[in-house]
Amino acid sequence: MDLKNKRVLVVGLGKSGVSAALYLRRQGARVTVSDARPSESLANEIPALLDAGIMVETGGHGVLTFRRQDLVVVSPGVPLSTPEIQQVLRYGTPLIGELELAAQAIQGRIIAVTGSNGKTTTISLISHILKHAGLTTQVGGNIGLPVVELLAADTPDTWNVLEVSSFQLETIQTFRPHIALVLNITPDHLDRHGTFENYAAAKARITENQTSADHLILNAEDKPTQMLAAKTQAQVHWFSGLRRIKQGVFVHNDGIYLIRNEGDTPEPVMPTVEIPLRGAHNVENVLAAIQAAALTEVPIATIRDAVATFQAVDHRLQFVANIHGIDFYNDSKATNVDATIKALQSFDKGIRLILGGKDKGSDYTVLAPLLRERAAAVYTIGAAAQKIEQQLANVVPIRHCETLQIAVERATAEAHPGDTVLLAPACASFDQFQSYEHRGRVFTDLVQARANA
């Protein structure tokens, strides 16, 4: 894409929006940025943009701003239903996201991972395996660096391992992963997509530009994911933690096996006991990562060594401390109900669960069976607290806590040796925190303060 002297508008000044604006300016585009937030909320972002010669509009979107552009780049956090974005679409102005902007310039190969849960762990593990094998690898997308920031170090030999969200996939045009993974599709972001069908359709876009030269890795135990096999042109590979499959990676008799091509003899990879991560869902993440690494031709022995040395991702079932016999786990990245279910399944009983935050249109009643079986109490925080309390009334003792600090204090005071205080909130963080990472750090700091008291 020739961007020189093109008028380009970037909508939304999140991390990817700022990176996209600066990248576009370096390519010679005449760039304007527009964000609905007031300028004081963007004090850290604005100086660098102005220094680069970028026009900045804050406090709302001007109608004329959107009409005078050759291209609009919309940030993932800006819904396509925004009136000004709908206006752009009606006028026929080209509209893409930062992922598509970068995809049109990437030289290396792409491994892209999407799914409702497990994305961050899986891409981190894939990257760990590839680096362990000596392959040139960089990670970005919905985690870490925006994809445009990977372009500077990208070469034809680079493996770009990307976490991609439904929001990012809504605005692709040519984005084509060499290897795509769909880990699972469960209800999430219904406040944005409206229906589960719309959400699943956005996830499915990861494979729409793939050809028979590409690979699609799917979860054999997840029905919405299974359906993508009939919709892709790519070569399909499966993973299953429950049964043998015809082609892919699976668990059998406490061992992990790989079948490269249908009809081949299964190759032993490693025993499941060597997986250093807690929870059955992490076994699935490991299986998916093994299949991806095998497609890059990393030797099995190298894959096994790399998996055994992998450490859990921050804020994902991360052990924080044991205080007087009580374990504290940070799963702040459990931002939807399905992720919280997986967290609950990782512990047998005595769970003191901290739930709440910004609601995403979720149904919390599905947590009831596991809470009855394994939880001692629930501690609610944030904007979703009242809804959670109504939907889980009479299921398990519920303590209304408002803040994370109060929740940690009450859970600790009521816990007994052998219990687990678990932050797995099933909600977004943006009511009280800047991000799920911020929420997780606050939880960790609160626990460490008690451990050091």
Short mmCIF file of C-alpha atoms in Angstrom, two decimals:
data_model
loop_
_atom_site.label_atom_id
_atom_site.label_comp_id
_atom_site.label_asym_id
_atom_site.label_seq_id
_atom_site.Cartn_x
_atom_site.Cartn_y
_atom_site.Cartn_z
CA MET A 1 0.00 0.00 0.00
CA ASP A 2 1.44 3.35 -1.05
CA LEU A 3 0.74 5.71 1.84
CA LYS A 4 2.81 8.72 0.79
CA ASN A 5 0.75 11.93 0.97
CA LYS A 6 -2.44 9.94 1.60
CA ARG A 7 -4.90 11.46 4.06
CA VAL A 8 -5.34 8.87 6.79
CA LEU A 9 -7.51 9.07 9.90
CA VAL A 10 -6.79 6.86 12.92
CA VAL A 11 -9.79 6.47 15.22
CA GLY A 12 -9.02 5.60 18.83
CA LEU A 13 -5.81 6.28 20.71
CA GLY A 14 -5.23 3.01 22.48
CA LYS A 15 -1.85 1.33 22.19
CA SER A 16 -2.46 0.06 18.67
CA GLY A 17 -3.96 3.37 17.51
CA VAL A 18 -0.95 5.39 18.59
CA SER A 19 1.43 2.87 17.00
CA ALA A 20 -0.57 2.89 13.77
CA ALA A 21 -0.56 6.69 13.61
CA LEU A 22 3.20 6.94 14.10
CA TYR A 23 3.82 4.15 11.55
CA LEU A 24 1.60 5.87 8.98
CA ARG A 25 3.42 9.15 9.49
CA ARG A 26 6.77 7.42 8.93
CA GLN A 27 5.37 6.12 5.64
CA GLY A 28 4.69 9.68 4.53
CA ALA A 29 0.95 9.81 5.14
CA ARG A 30 -0.84 12.96 6.31
CA VAL A 31 -2.26 11.65 9.55
CA THR A 32 -5.08 12.81 11.80
CA VAL A 33 -6.12 11.02 14.97
CA SER A 34 -9.53 11.25 16.61
CA ASP A 35 -10.56 10.04 20.06
CA ALA A 36 -13.78 10.62 21.99
CA ARG A 37 -11.91 10.98 25.27
CA PRO A 38 -10.91 14.44 26.57
CA SER A 39 -7.34 15.63 26.02
CA GLU A 40 -6.45 15.34 29.72
CA SER A 41 -7.09 11.59 29.52
CA LEU A 42 -4.58 11.35 26.67
CA ALA A 43 -1.82 13.47 28.15
CA ASN A 44 0.73 10.67 27.79
CA GLU A 45 -0.06 10.01 24.13
CA ILE A 46 -0.56 13.46 22.60
CA PRO A 47 3.00 14.94 22.80
CA ALA A 48 4.59 12.17 20.69
CA LEU A 49 1.83 12.52 18.09
CA LEU A 50 2.20 16.28 17.84
CA ASP A 51 5.98 15.99 17.64
CA ALA A 52 5.54 13.68 14.64
CA GLY A 53 3.37 16.23 12.85
CA ILE A 54 0.08 14.41 13.44
CA MET A 55 -3.14 16.37 13.86
CA VAL A 56 -4.97 15.44 17.05
CA GLU A 57 -8.72 15.66 17.65
CA THR A 58 -10.02 14.81 21.14
CA GLY A 59 -13.24 15.13 23.10
CA GLY A 60 -15.40 13.77 20.29
CA HIS A 61 -15.42 12.97 16.59
CA GLY A 62 -15.94 15.78 14.08
CA VAL A 63 -18.18 14.87 11.15
CA LEU A 64 -15.95 16.65 8.62
CA THR A 65 -12.87 14.91 10.02
CA PHE A 66 -14.24 11.59 8.78
CA ARG A 67 -15.20 12.91 5.32
CA ARG A 68 -11.81 14.21 4.24
CA GLN A 69 -9.82 10.97 4.29
CA ASP A 70 -8.39 8.49 1.79
CA LEU A 71 -8.20 5.77 4.45
CA VAL A 72 -9.56 5.22 7.97
CA VAL A 73 -7.76 2.96 10.44
CA VAL A 74 -10.01 2.04 13.35
CA SER A 75 -8.64 0.79 16.67
CA PRO A 76 -10.00 -2.51 18.10
CA GLY A 77 -11.61 -0.73 21.04
CA VAL A 78 -13.84 1.38 18.77
CA PRO A 79 -17.07 -0.46 17.82
CA LEU A 80 -17.97 -0.52 14.15
CA SER A 81 -21.45 0.59 15.25
CA THR A 82 -20.04 4.02 16.18
CA PRO A 83 -22.07 6.53 14.10
CA GLU A 84 -19.01 8.12 12.52
CA ILE A 85 -17.66 4.69 11.50
CA GLN A 86 -21.03 3.81 9.99
CA GLN A 87 -20.81 7.07 8.05
CA VAL A 88 -17.39 6.04 6.69
CA LEU A 89 -18.78 2.71 5.56
CA ARG A 90 -21.75 4.39 3.83
CA TYR A 91 -19.48 6.77 1.92
CA GLY A 92 -17.25 3.90 0.79
CA THR A 93 -14.03 5.23 2.32
CA PRO A 94 -11.61 2.30 2.81
CA LEU A 95 -11.64 1.22 6.46
CA ILE A 96 -9.21 -1.24 8.06
CA GLY A 97 -7.73 -1.98 11.48
CA GLU A 98 -4.12 -1.90 12.68
CA LEU A 99 -3.80 -5.66 12.17
CA GLU A 100 -4.71 -5.34 8.48
CA LEU A 101 -2.46 -2.29 8.10
CA ALA A 102 0.50 -4.33 9.33
CA ALA A 103 -0.49 -7.48 7.44
CA GLN A 104 -0.13 -5.65 4.14
CA ALA A 105 3.55 -5.01 4.93
CA ILE A 106 4.66 -8.17 6.76
CA GLN A 107 7.43 -10.12 5.01
CA GLY A 108 7.74 -13.09 7.36
CA ARG A 109 5.35 -15.90 8.12
CA ILE A 110 2.42 -15.51 10.47
CA ILE A 111 1.15 -17.82 13.19
CA ALA A 112 -2.13 -16.35 14.43
CA VAL A 113 -4.04 -17.56 17.48
CA THR A 114 -7.62 -16.67 18.36
CA GLY A 115 -10.21 -18.09 20.73
CA SER A 116 -12.27 -17.03 23.70
CA ASN A 117 -9.67 -18.31 26.16
CA GLY A 118 -6.07 -19.50 26.17
CA LYS A 119 -4.69 -17.20 23.47
CA THR A 120 -1.97 -15.56 25.53
CA THR A 121 -0.69 -18.81 27.05
CA THR A 122 -0.68 -20.52 23.66
CA ILE A 123 1.16 -17.82 21.72
CA SER A 124 3.65 -17.44 24.56
CA LEU A 125 4.32 -21.18 24.48
CA ILE A 126 4.58 -21.30 20.68
CA SER A 127 7.09 -18.45 20.79
CA HIS A 128 9.01 -20.17 23.59
CA ILE A 129 9.26 -23.39 21.56
CA LEU A 130 10.32 -21.64 18.35
CA LYS A 131 12.96 -19.57 20.13
CA HIS A 132 14.20 -22.71 21.89
CA ALA A 133 14.65 -24.20 18.41
CA GLY A 134 16.69 -21.20 17.28
CA LEU A 135 14.06 -19.74 14.94
CA THR A 136 13.74 -15.97 14.53
CA THR A 137 10.50 -15.20 16.36
CA GLN A 138 8.60 -12.16 17.57
CA VAL A 139 5.30 -11.85 19.40
CA GLY A 140 2.59 -9.22 19.19
CA GLY A 141 -0.99 -8.37 18.38
CA ASN A 142 -3.58 -8.35 21.13
CA ILE A 143 -0.75 -8.98 23.62
CA GLY A 144 2.44 -6.98 23.94
CA LEU A 145 3.46 -4.99 20.88
CA PRO A 146 0.98 -3.85 18.24
CA VAL A 147 1.67 -5.67 14.97
CA VAL A 148 2.91 -2.53 13.18
CA GLU A 149 5.72 -2.33 15.72
CA LEU A 150 6.95 -5.76 14.62
CA LEU A 151 7.55 -4.55 11.08
CA ALA A 152 10.90 -2.89 11.85
CA ALA A 153 12.56 -6.21 12.74
CA ASP A 154 10.53 -8.38 10.37
CA THR A 155 12.36 -10.37 7.69
CA PRO A 156 11.30 -13.12 5.27
CA ASP A 157 12.70 -15.65 7.79
CA THR A 158 10.77 -14.27 10.78
CA TRP A 159 7.95 -16.15 12.48
CA ASN A 160 5.45 -13.51 13.66
CA VAL A 161 3.36 -15.12 16.40
CA LEU A 162 0.21 -13.04 16.84
CA GLU A 163 -2.68 -13.05 19.29
CA VAL A 164 -5.73 -11.81 17.41
CA SER A 165 -9.08 -10.86 18.89
CA SER A 166 -12.57 -10.78 17.42
CA PHE A 167 -12.34 -6.97 17.44
CA GLN A 168 -9.20 -7.07 15.28
CA LEU A 169 -10.60 -9.68 12.91
CA GLU A 170 -13.68 -7.55 12.20
CA THR A 171 -11.58 -5.18 10.06
CA ILE A 172 -9.26 -7.46 8.08
CA GLN A 173 -9.20 -7.64 4.28
CA THR A 174 -6.08 -9.54 3.20
CA PHE A 175 -4.74 -10.86 6.53
CA ARG A 176 -3.62 -14.44 5.88
CA PRO A 177 -1.84 -16.54 8.52
CA HIS A 178 0.41 -19.35 7.37
CA ILE A 179 -0.74 -21.21 10.50
CA ALA A 180 -4.01 -20.23 12.22
CA LEU A 181 -5.28 -21.63 15.50
CA VAL A 182 -8.82 -21.38 16.88
CA LEU A 183 -8.67 -22.68 20.46
CA ASN A 184 -12.35 -22.41 21.42
CA ILE A 185 -15.39 -20.22 20.84
CA THR A 186 -17.57 -19.57 23.87
CA PRO A 187 -19.82 -16.58 24.66
CA ASP A 188 -17.78 -13.40 25.16
CA HIS A 189 -17.99 -9.72 24.23
CA LEU A 190 -21.73 -10.00 23.63
CA ASP A 191 -22.02 -6.38 24.74
CA ARG A 192 -20.05 -5.52 21.58
CA HIS A 193 -21.09 -8.18 19.04
CA GLY A 194 -24.73 -8.44 20.06
CA THR A 195 -25.13 -12.18 19.50
CA PHE A 196 -23.00 -15.28 19.88
CA GLU A 197 -23.41 -15.90 16.15
CA ASN A 198 -21.88 -12.52 15.32
CA TYR A 199 -19.02 -13.17 17.72
CA ALA A 200 -18.34 -16.62 16.25
CA ALA A 201 -18.44 -15.19 12.73
CA ALA A 202 -15.79 -12.62 13.67
CA LYS A 203 -13.55 -15.37 15.05
CA ALA A 204 -14.03 -17.42 11.86
CA ARG A 205 -12.53 -14.63 9.77
CA ILE A 206 -9.05 -15.78 10.83
CA THR A 207 -9.19 -18.40 8.07
CA GLU A 208 -11.13 -16.61 5.33
CA ASN A 209 -8.01 -15.71 3.29
CA GLN A 210 -6.14 -18.95 3.86
CA THR A 211 -5.39 -21.26 0.92
CA SER A 212 -4.53 -24.93 0.57
CA ALA A 213 -0.90 -24.01 1.28
CA ASP A 214 -1.85 -22.87 4.80
CA HIS A 215 -2.79 -24.70 7.99
CA LEU A 216 -5.74 -24.36 10.39
CA ILE A 217 -5.55 -25.95 13.85
CA LEU A 218 -8.89 -26.62 15.55
CA ASN A 219 -10.18 -27.95 18.87
CA ALA A 220 -11.79 -31.33 18.26
CA GLU A 221 -13.84 -30.99 21.48
CA ASP A 222 -15.35 -27.55 20.83
CA LYS A 223 -18.41 -27.66 18.55
CA PRO A 224 -18.38 -24.03 17.29
CA THR A 225 -14.70 -24.47 16.46
CA GLN A 226 -15.26 -27.82 14.73
CA MET A 227 -17.63 -26.15 12.27
CA LEU A 228 -14.79 -24.12 10.76
CA ALA A 229 -13.32 -27.24 9.18
CA ALA A 230 -16.04 -27.14 6.54
CA LYS A 231 -15.49 -23.44 5.82
CA THR A 232 -11.74 -23.28 5.22
CA GLN A 233 -9.47 -23.88 2.25
CA ALA A 234 -6.55 -24.58 4.58
CA GLN A 235 -5.22 -27.96 5.66
CA VAL A 236 -6.99 -28.86 8.92
CA HIS A 237 -5.22 -30.28 11.99
CA TRP A 238 -6.92 -31.13 15.28
CA PHE A 239 -6.06 -31.29 18.95
CA SER A 240 -7.91 -33.20 21.65
CA GLY A 241 -7.31 -33.79 25.33
CA LEU A 242 -9.91 -36.58 25.41
CA ARG A 243 -9.42 -38.98 22.51
CA ARG A 244 -7.29 -40.15 19.62
CA ILE A 245 -7.83 -38.20 16.39
CA LYS A 246 -6.97 -38.95 12.78
CA GLN A 247 -4.57 -36.06 12.26
CA GLY A 248 -3.13 -33.79 14.91
CA VAL A 249 -2.13 -33.92 18.59
CA PHE A 250 -3.97 -35.82 21.31
CA VAL A 251 -3.71 -37.31 24.80
CA HIS A 252 -3.80 -41.07 25.29
CA ASN A 253 -2.94 -42.96 28.50
CA ASP A 254 -1.35 -39.87 30.08
CA GLY A 255 0.88 -39.28 27.08
CA ILE A 256 0.81 -36.74 24.25
CA TYR A 257 1.02 -38.06 20.68
CA LEU A 258 1.30 -36.47 17.23
CA ILE A 259 -0.11 -37.83 13.97
CA ARG A 260 1.35 -35.68 11.20
CA ASN A 261 -0.76 -37.06 8.35
CA GLU A 262 -3.85 -39.23 8.39
CA GLY A 263 -2.81 -42.87 8.48
CA ASP A 264 0.62 -42.21 10.01
CA THR A 265 1.78 -43.99 13.15
CA PRO A 266 1.38 -41.78 16.24
CA GLU A 267 4.65 -40.22 17.42
CA PRO A 268 5.10 -39.92 21.21
CA VAL A 269 5.81 -36.34 22.23
CA MET A 270 5.86 -36.27 26.04
CA PRO A 271 3.98 -37.48 29.13
CA THR A 272 1.32 -35.08 30.39
CA VAL A 273 2.96 -35.09 33.83
CA GLU A 274 5.76 -32.95 32.34
CA ILE A 275 3.35 -30.09 31.53
CA PRO A 276 4.28 -27.36 34.02
CA LEU A 277 0.89 -25.60 33.91
CA ARG A 278 -2.15 -26.18 36.10
CA GLY A 279 -5.57 -27.14 34.71
CA ALA A 280 -7.05 -29.30 31.95
CA HIS A 281 -7.52 -26.20 29.79
CA ASN A 282 -3.76 -25.69 29.81
CA VAL A 283 -3.29 -29.23 28.51
CA GLU A 284 -5.36 -28.15 25.50
CA ASN A 285 -3.23 -25.02 25.09
CA VAL A 286 -0.09 -27.16 25.12
CA LEU A 287 -1.55 -29.54 22.53
CA ALA A 288 -2.37 -26.64 20.21
CA ALA A 289 1.11 -25.16 20.62
CA ILE A 290 2.76 -28.54 19.93
CA GLN A 291 0.80 -28.89 16.68
CA ALA A 292 1.79 -25.39 15.57
CA ALA A 293 5.45 -26.00 16.39
CA ALA A 294 5.40 -29.33 14.56
CA LEU A 295 4.18 -27.54 11.42
CA THR A 296 7.25 -25.28 11.60
CA GLU A 297 9.35 -28.49 11.57
CA VAL A 298 10.74 -28.09 15.08
CA PRO A 299 12.00 -31.55 16.21
CA ILE A 300 9.87 -33.41 18.75
CA ALA A 301 12.73 -33.57 21.27
CA THR A 302 13.10 -29.79 21.12
CA ILE A 303 9.37 -29.30 21.59
CA ARG A 304 9.38 -31.55 24.65
CA ASP A 305 12.33 -29.72 26.23
CA ALA A 306 10.74 -26.33 25.58
CA VAL A 307 7.33 -27.25 27.00
CA ALA A 308 8.93 -28.64 30.17
CA THR A 309 10.74 -25.33 30.79
CA PHE A 310 7.78 -23.03 30.08
CA GLN A 311 6.54 -20.80 32.90
CA ALA A 312 2.94 -19.69 33.39
CA VAL A 313 1.91 -16.40 31.84
CA ASP A 314 1.41 -13.53 34.28
CA HIS A 315 -2.20 -13.10 35.44
CA ARG A 316 -3.22 -16.53 34.14
CA LEU A 317 -3.67 -18.96 37.07
CA GLN A 318 -0.48 -17.47 38.48
CA PHE A 319 0.47 -18.66 41.97
CA VAL A 320 1.09 -15.61 44.16
CA ALA A 321 1.74 -16.85 47.71
CA ASN A 322 0.82 -19.25 50.48
CA ILE A 323 -0.08 -17.42 53.70
CA HIS A 324 -0.75 -19.55 56.78
CA GLY A 325 -1.75 -22.50 54.60
CA ILE A 326 -3.98 -20.45 52.26
CA ASP A 327 -3.03 -20.36 48.54
CA PHE A 328 -3.57 -17.19 46.51
CA TYR A 329 -3.92 -17.40 42.71
CA ASN A 330 -4.10 -14.52 40.24
CA ASP A 331 -6.23 -15.31 37.18
CA SER A 332 -7.10 -11.72 36.34
CA LYS A 333 -7.05 -12.65 32.66
CA ALA A 334 -10.20 -14.72 33.24
CA THR A 335 -12.30 -11.94 31.72
CA ASN A 336 -15.25 -14.12 30.70
CA VAL A 337 -17.39 -16.82 32.30
CA ASP A 338 -15.81 -19.71 30.40
CA ALA A 339 -12.35 -18.72 31.63
CA THR A 340 -13.65 -18.63 35.20
CA ILE A 341 -15.13 -22.10 34.75
CA LYS A 342 -11.72 -23.38 33.67
CA ALA A 343 -10.11 -21.73 36.69
CA LEU A 344 -12.64 -23.34 39.05
CA GLN A 345 -12.01 -26.73 37.46
CA SER A 346 -8.32 -26.40 38.35
CA PHE A 347 -9.03 -26.67 42.10
CA ASP A 348 -10.94 -29.33 44.03
CA LYS A 349 -12.61 -27.43 46.86
CA GLY A 350 -12.29 -24.60 49.35
CA ILE A 351 -12.26 -21.89 46.67
CA ARG A 352 -12.92 -18.33 47.76
CA LEU A 353 -13.66 -16.72 44.41
CA ILE A 354 -13.40 -13.00 43.65
CA LEU A 355 -15.90 -12.15 40.88
CA GLY A 356 -16.85 -8.91 39.17
CA GLY A 357 -15.79 -5.93 37.13
CA LYS A 358 -17.30 -4.54 33.95
CA ASP A 359 -20.05 -6.82 32.67
CA LYS A 360 -19.81 -8.03 29.05
CA GLY A 361 -23.38 -9.26 28.71
CA SER A 362 -22.50 -12.54 30.42
CA ASP A 363 -24.70 -15.21 32.01
CA TYR A 364 -23.21 -15.97 35.43
CA THR A 365 -25.76 -18.67 36.28
CA VAL A 366 -23.64 -21.23 34.40
CA LEU A 367 -21.10 -20.96 37.23
CA ALA A 368 -23.61 -22.36 39.74
CA PRO A 369 -22.82 -26.10 39.49
CA LEU A 370 -19.08 -25.65 40.00
CA LEU A 371 -19.58 -23.09 42.76
CA ARG A 372 -21.84 -25.47 44.67
CA GLU A 373 -19.28 -28.23 44.27
CA ARG A 374 -16.03 -26.37 44.93
CA ALA A 375 -16.50 -22.86 46.34
CA ALA A 376 -16.71 -21.81 49.97
CA ALA A 377 -17.79 -18.25 49.12
CA VAL A 378 -17.92 -15.61 46.39
CA TYR A 379 -16.68 -12.05 46.89
CA THR A 380 -18.16 -9.55 44.42
CA ILE A 381 -16.51 -6.37 43.19
CA GLY A 382 -17.13 -3.68 40.60
CA ALA A 383 -20.00 -2.68 38.35
CA ALA A 384 -21.22 -6.22 37.70
CA ALA A 385 -21.56 -7.09 41.40
CA GLN A 386 -25.34 -6.64 41.63
CA LYS A 387 -26.02 -8.73 38.52
CA ILE A 388 -23.72 -11.50 39.77
CA GLU A 389 -25.38 -11.47 43.20
CA GLN A 390 -28.85 -11.73 41.65
CA GLN A 391 -27.92 -14.57 39.30
CA LEU A 392 -26.03 -16.57 41.93
CA ALA A 393 -28.32 -15.95 44.90
CA ASN A 394 -28.66 -19.01 47.16
CA VAL A 395 -25.96 -20.90 45.27
CA VAL A 396 -23.08 -20.13 47.62
CA PRO A 397 -22.44 -17.53 50.34
CA ILE A 398 -21.85 -14.16 48.64
CA ARG A 399 -20.00 -11.20 50.16
CA HIS A 400 -20.56 -7.81 48.53
CA CYS A 401 -17.15 -6.13 48.65
CA GLU A 402 -17.15 -3.27 46.07
CA THR A 403 -13.35 -3.13 45.78
CA LEU A 404 -10.61 -5.68 45.24
CA GLN A 405 -8.88 -4.61 48.44
CA ILE A 406 -11.97 -5.32 50.53
CA ALA A 407 -12.46 -8.66 48.74
CA VAL A 408 -8.90 -9.78 49.50
CA GLU A 409 -9.23 -8.71 53.13
CA ARG A 410 -12.55 -10.53 53.67
CA ALA A 411 -11.53 -13.67 51.79
CA THR A 412 -8.29 -13.89 53.74
CA ALA A 413 -10.05 -13.35 57.07
CA GLU A 414 -12.61 -16.08 56.35
CA ALA A 415 -10.29 -18.63 54.70
CA HIS A 416 -8.99 -21.74 56.43
CA PRO A 417 -5.72 -23.61 55.84
CA GLY A 418 -6.11 -25.58 52.62
CA ASP A 419 -8.43 -22.99 51.02
CA THR A 420 -7.62 -21.08 47.83
CA VAL A 421 -8.33 -17.37 47.33
CA LEU A 422 -8.82 -17.09 43.58
CA LEU A 423 -9.14 -13.93 41.51
CA ALA A 424 -10.97 -15.12 38.37
CA PRO A 425 -13.44 -12.28 37.86
CA ALA A 426 -15.34 -13.33 34.67
CA CYS A 427 -15.52 -9.64 33.74
CA ALA A 428 -13.54 -6.92 32.01
CA SER A 429 -11.46 -4.67 34.23
CA PHE A 430 -12.29 -1.23 32.91
CA ASP A 431 -14.69 -0.13 35.62
CA GLN A 432 -11.98 0.14 38.30
CA PHE A 433 -8.69 -0.65 36.52
CA GLN A 434 -6.77 0.28 33.41
CA SER A 435 -6.49 -3.32 32.20
CA TYR A 436 -6.60 -6.91 33.40
CA GLU A 437 -2.83 -6.62 33.98
CA HIS A 438 -3.38 -3.63 36.26
CA ARG A 439 -6.05 -5.56 38.16
CA GLY A 440 -3.74 -8.56 38.51
CA ARG A 441 -0.85 -6.43 39.75
CA VAL A 442 -3.08 -4.80 42.38
CA PHE A 443 -4.22 -8.23 43.56
CA THR A 444 -0.63 -9.50 43.70
CA ASP A 445 0.49 -6.40 45.62
CA LEU A 446 -2.35 -6.78 48.12
CA VAL A 447 -1.46 -10.42 48.73
CA GLN A 448 2.28 -9.79 48.97
CA ALA A 449 1.63 -7.01 51.48
CA ARG A 450 -0.23 -9.49 53.67
CA ALA A 451 2.53 -12.09 53.24
CA ASN A 452 5.14 -9.59 54.36
CA ALA A 453 3.12 -8.21 57.26
#
